[in-house]
Tab-separated table of C-alpha atoms in Angstrom:
chain	number	residue	atom	x	y	z
A	1	ALA	CA	-3.814	-3.070	16.609
A	2	GLN	CA	-4.528	-0.324	13.955
A	3	SER	CA	-7.279	0.299	11.661
A	4	VAL	CA	-8.009	2.876	8.894
A	5	THR	CA	-11.471	3.941	7.751
A	6	GLN	CA	-11.898	5.614	4.405
A	7	LEU	CA	-15.634	6.789	4.707
A	8	ASP	CA	-16.214	7.177	0.991
A	9	SER	CA	-15.707	4.428	-1.473
A	10	GLN	CA	-16.294	6.770	-4.428
A	11	VAL	CA	-16.115	10.421	-4.819
A	12	PRO	CA	-17.333	12.012	-8.109
A	13	VAL	CA	-16.376	15.627	-8.707
A	14	PHE	CA	-16.226	18.012	-11.674
A	15	GLU	CA	-12.815	19.279	-12.997
A	16	GLU	CA	-11.646	22.302	-11.279
A	17	ALA	CA	-13.826	21.801	-8.159
A	18	PRO	CA	-12.297	21.224	-4.629
A	19	VAL	CA	-12.324	17.874	-3.144
A	20	GLU	CA	-11.809	16.242	0.279
A	21	LEU	CA	-11.204	12.512	0.820
A	22	ARG	CA	-11.803	11.479	4.324
A	23	CYS	CA	-9.682	9.202	6.401
A	24	ASN	CA	-10.044	8.241	10.170
A	25	TYR	CA	-7.731	5.852	12.052
A	26	SER	CA	-7.786	3.871	15.152
A	27	SER	CA	-4.622	3.089	17.169
A	28	SER	CA	-3.503	2.404	20.694
A	29	VAL	CA	0.030	3.866	19.910
A	30	SER	CA	1.303	6.897	17.968
A	31	VAL	CA	1.328	6.445	14.338
A	32	TYR	CA	2.871	7.945	11.140
A	33	LEU	CA	0.214	8.652	8.413
A	34	PHE	CA	0.326	8.434	4.695
A	35	TRP	CA	-1.707	9.044	1.611
A	36	TYR	CA	-0.922	6.951	-1.457
A	37	VAL	CA	-2.412	7.186	-5.019
A	38	GLN	CA	-2.829	4.370	-7.358
A	39	TYR	CA	-3.382	4.882	-11.139
A	40	PRO	CA	-4.840	2.137	-13.123
A	41	ASN	CA	-2.429	-0.803	-13.588
A	42	GLN	CA	0.327	0.901	-11.648
A	43	GLY	CA	1.773	0.617	-8.269
A	44	LEU	CA	1.206	2.797	-5.309
A	45	GLN	CA	2.832	6.191	-5.285
A	46	LEU	CA	3.362	8.302	-2.148
A	47	LEU	CA	1.372	11.594	-2.149
A	48	LEU	CA	2.342	12.878	1.288
A	49	LYS	CA	3.184	11.746	4.846
A	50	TYR	CA	2.829	13.073	8.317
A	51	LEU	CA	5.647	11.999	10.789
A	52	SER	CA	5.797	14.870	13.185
A	53	GLY	CA	5.749	18.593	13.415
A	54	SER	CA	3.317	20.838	11.497
A	55	THR	CA	-0.055	19.124	11.182
A	56	LEU	CA	-0.721	20.553	7.735
A	57	VAL	CA	1.340	18.573	5.232
A	58	LYS	CA	1.695	19.511	1.606
A	59	GLY	CA	2.379	16.730	-0.951
A	60	ILE	CA	2.771	16.292	-4.691
A	61	ASN	CA	0.309	17.289	-7.415
A	62	GLY	CA	-1.087	20.116	-5.230
A	63	PHE	CA	-2.556	17.762	-2.699
A	64	GLU	CA	-2.363	18.564	1.126
A	65	ALA	CA	-3.687	16.807	4.381
A	66	GLU	CA	-4.185	17.750	7.898
A	67	PHE	CA	-3.448	15.656	10.866
A	68	ASN	CA	-6.005	16.026	13.601
A	69	LYS	CA	-4.986	14.095	16.654
A	70	SER	CA	-8.119	14.788	18.605
A	71	GLN	CA	-10.389	13.489	15.840
A	72	THR	CA	-7.939	10.732	14.699
A	73	SER	CA	-8.237	11.994	11.186
A	74	PHE	CA	-6.094	12.719	8.242
A	75	HIS	CA	-8.192	14.080	5.459
A	76	LEU	CA	-6.877	14.642	2.019
A	77	ARG	CA	-7.733	17.964	0.065
A	78	LYS	CA	-7.070	19.515	-3.274
A	79	PRO	CA	-8.614	23.030	-4.054
A	80	SER	CA	-8.935	22.322	-7.836
A	81	VAL	CA	-8.903	18.915	-9.322
A	82	HIS	CA	-7.733	17.881	-12.833
A	83	ILE	CA	-9.012	14.970	-15.043
A	84	SER	CA	-5.606	13.269	-14.358
A	85	ASP	CA	-6.297	13.121	-10.669
A	86	THR	CA	-8.699	10.409	-11.435
A	87	ALA	CA	-7.374	7.320	-9.463
A	88	GLU	CA	-7.802	5.308	-6.316
A	89	TYR	CA	-6.466	7.040	-3.151
A	90	PHE	CA	-5.426	4.990	-0.002
A	91	CYS	CA	-4.874	6.301	3.451
A	92	ALA	CA	-2.375	4.268	5.607
A	93	VAL	CA	-0.774	4.236	9.059
A	94	SER	CA	2.241	2.772	10.576
A	95	ASP	CA	3.363	2.290	14.171
A	96	VAL	CA	6.017	4.906	15.335
A	97	ARG	CA	7.798	2.316	17.387
A	98	ALA	CA	10.772	0.625	16.140
A	99	GLY	CA	9.928	-2.689	14.556
A	100	ARG	CA	8.197	-3.906	11.412
A	101	ARG	CA	6.617	-0.477	10.609
A	102	ALA	CA	4.336	-2.208	8.158
A	103	LEU	CA	1.510	-0.092	6.698
A	104	THR	CA	-2.070	-0.634	7.517
A	105	PHE	CA	-4.313	0.519	4.667
A	106	GLY	CA	-7.809	1.693	4.363
A	107	SER	CA	-10.012	0.216	1.687
A	108	GLY	CA	-9.544	3.189	-0.650
A	109	THR	CA	-11.536	5.889	-2.221
A	110	ARG	CA	-12.021	6.099	-5.978
A	111	LEU	CA	-11.761	9.741	-7.160
A	112	GLN	CA	-13.720	10.321	-10.499
A	113	VAL	CA	-13.040	13.567	-11.949
A	114	GLN	CA	-15.689	14.612	-14.634
A	115	PRO	CA	-15.194	17.153	-17.372
B	1	GLY	CA	17.222	5.344	-10.738
B	2	ALA	CA	15.363	2.089	-11.284
B	3	GLY	CA	12.310	1.526	-9.022
B	4	VAL	CA	11.003	-1.694	-7.431
B	5	SER	CA	10.228	-4.254	-10.144
B	6	GLN	CA	8.206	-7.405	-9.836
B	7	THR	CA	7.942	-10.328	-12.205
B	8	PRO	CA	5.930	-11.668	-13.558
B	9	SER	CA	3.334	-8.992	-13.985
B	10	ASN	CA	0.597	-11.506	-14.556
B	11	LYS	CA	0.362	-15.052	-13.538
B	12	VAL	CA	-2.408	-17.507	-14.348
B	13	THR	CA	-2.362	-20.909	-12.597
B	14	GLU	CA	-4.634	-23.794	-11.717
B	15	LYS	CA	-5.862	-24.621	-8.318
B	16	GLY	CA	-3.313	-26.765	-6.467
B	17	LYS	CA	-0.282	-25.586	-8.327
B	18	TYR	CA	2.828	-23.803	-6.914
B	19	VAL	CA	3.732	-20.448	-7.741
B	20	GLU	CA	6.735	-18.066	-7.086
B	21	LEU	CA	6.601	-14.446	-7.408
B	22	ARG	CA	9.799	-12.258	-7.535
B	23	CYS	CA	10.626	-8.817	-6.216
B	24	ASP	CA	13.614	-6.748	-7.065
B	25	PRO	CA	13.916	-3.941	-4.501
B	26	ILE	CA	15.627	-0.570	-5.141
B	27	SER	CA	19.414	-1.082	-4.846
B	28	GLY	CA	20.528	-0.449	-1.342
B	29	HIS	CA	17.211	-0.665	0.308
B	30	THR	CA	17.400	-2.886	3.405
B	31	ALA	CA	13.803	-3.369	4.394
B	32	LEU	CA	11.408	-5.173	1.995
B	33	TYR	CA	7.733	-5.794	2.355
B	34	TRP	CA	5.069	-7.987	0.683
B	35	TYR	CA	1.461	-7.164	0.674
B	36	ARG	CA	-1.679	-8.637	-0.955
B	37	GLN	CA	-4.349	-6.538	-2.479
B	38	SER	CA	-7.702	-8.224	-3.183
B	39	LEU	CA	-10.126	-6.680	-5.604
B	40	GLY	CA	-11.793	-3.497	-4.095
B	41	GLN	CA	-9.647	-3.616	-0.978
B	42	GLY	CA	-6.534	-1.858	0.389
B	43	PRO	CA	-3.242	-3.684	0.479
B	44	GLU	CA	-2.820	-6.126	3.512
B	45	PHE	CA	0.645	-6.817	5.080
B	46	LEU	CA	2.124	-10.320	4.482
B	47	ILE	CA	5.686	-10.120	5.546
B	48	TYR	CA	8.650	-7.839	6.236
B	49	PHE	CA	12.422	-8.521	5.736
B	50	GLN	CA	15.182	-6.472	7.323
B	51	GLY	CA	18.254	-7.752	5.425
B	52	THR	CA	18.064	-11.436	4.821
B	53	GLY	CA	15.803	-12.229	7.746
B	54	ALA	CA	12.109	-12.243	8.011
B	55	ALA	CA	11.614	-9.730	10.968
B	56	ASP	CA	7.854	-10.184	10.904
B	57	ASP	CA	5.834	-12.755	9.025
B	58	SER	CA	2.627	-12.257	11.075
B	59	GLY	CA	0.600	-11.225	8.035
B	60	LEU	CA	1.095	-14.688	6.107
B	61	PRO	CA	-2.428	-16.248	6.034
B	62	ASN	CA	-1.278	-19.721	6.405
B	63	ASP	CA	1.686	-22.217	6.095
B	64	ARG	CA	1.035	-22.428	2.205
B	65	PHE	CA	2.671	-18.997	2.056
B	66	PHE	CA	6.478	-18.555	2.370
B	67	ALA	CA	9.019	-16.063	1.368
B	68	VAL	CA	12.857	-15.705	1.250
B	69	ARG	CA	15.405	-13.134	0.600
B	70	PRO	CA	18.660	-15.037	0.779
B	71	GLU	CA	21.083	-12.340	-0.237
B	72	GLY	CA	19.374	-9.386	1.360
B	73	SER	CA	18.190	-8.059	-1.982
B	74	VAL	CA	15.737	-10.069	-4.244
B	75	SER	CA	12.835	-11.648	-2.511
B	76	THR	CA	10.635	-14.543	-3.719
B	77	LEU	CA	7.118	-15.134	-2.344
B	78	LYS	CA	6.158	-18.733	-2.774
B	79	ILE	CA	2.592	-20.196	-2.565
B	80	GLN	CA	2.048	-23.842	-2.390
B	81	ARG	CA	-1.220	-25.724	-3.327
B	82	THR	CA	-2.909	-22.573	-4.590
B	83	GLU	CA	-6.515	-21.908	-3.971
B	84	ARG	CA	-8.985	-19.673	-5.818
B	85	GLY	CA	-9.047	-17.325	-2.793
B	86	ASP	CA	-5.283	-16.564	-3.362
B	87	SER	CA	-6.285	-14.670	-6.346
B	88	ALA	CA	-5.009	-11.106	-5.806
B	89	VAL	CA	-2.477	-8.503	-6.657
B	90	TYR	CA	0.809	-9.113	-4.768
B	91	LEU	CA	2.635	-5.885	-4.126
B	92	CYS	CA	6.248	-5.616	-3.025
B	93	ALA	CA	7.782	-2.354	-1.348
B	94	SER	CA	11.171	-1.447	-0.301
B	95	LYS	CA	12.643	1.104	2.153
B	96	PRO	CA	16.129	2.288	2.875
B	97	SER	CA	17.082	2.972	6.416
B	98	GLY	CA	16.291	6.398	7.759
B	99	SER	CA	13.775	7.273	5.272
B	100	GLY	CA	11.044	8.212	7.646
B	101	ASP	CA	9.077	5.217	6.773
B	102	THR	CA	8.391	5.873	3.115
B	103	GLN	CA	7.956	2.630	1.220
B	104	TYR	CA	8.368	2.504	-2.529
B	105	PHE	CA	6.070	0.088	-4.201
B	106	GLY	CA	6.434	-2.077	-7.226
B	107	PRO	CA	3.658	-2.393	-9.949
B	108	GLY	CA	2.585	-5.751	-8.483
B	109	THR	CA	1.894	-9.270	-9.771
B	110	ARG	CA	-1.660	-10.056	-10.606
B	111	LEU	CA	-2.190	-13.770	-9.627
B	112	THR	CA	-5.294	-15.424	-10.948
B	113	VAL	CA	-5.994	-19.071	-9.678
B	114	LEU	CA	-8.385	-20.913	-11.786
């Protein structure tokens, strides 16, 4: 079984400031890792993913995340946020083994960018 | 190209009624997933189709929930005898083979059971 913990339910930040959204996971098997963003009244959009290789992953809209296997973390970062980054962010994992590969999501972090 | 579409976008029904929610995946995507997102929570897995067959339905909460994908494209999630606790946003996602596990999500159907 897998689980994902997003430690912060809400993160307020001022425009142009840096931000980090935390994600920790628990799994008995190797996993793929994802960050999705959900804007109001829209579906989930993939920001970035880690499958293998370099532990620093760059995604869309200037976001990046670093996979830390020893700490079982996959924190999301952006050096300078914009008002338009205000949204709900979800961390997710899936089992690397062939099979259903359904995603297990965290409960989400609401990023609120203030002017 | 067109993304995943879901209809209706909103559905209000009364307790005890039957509802059907439809998902049109991206053309050519072989895998299709249904998730349920309750207020303030992340999506939770319901069922996964590979082609026409349900490869994993372990997330369906009980036997009131059923889903089909008869021709390997469009899928319908069916809920019998709806309960107030079924109120949620139902999300559909599709994935082509060999995409590195990237699932593409639709906008969801918001179901409200009165």
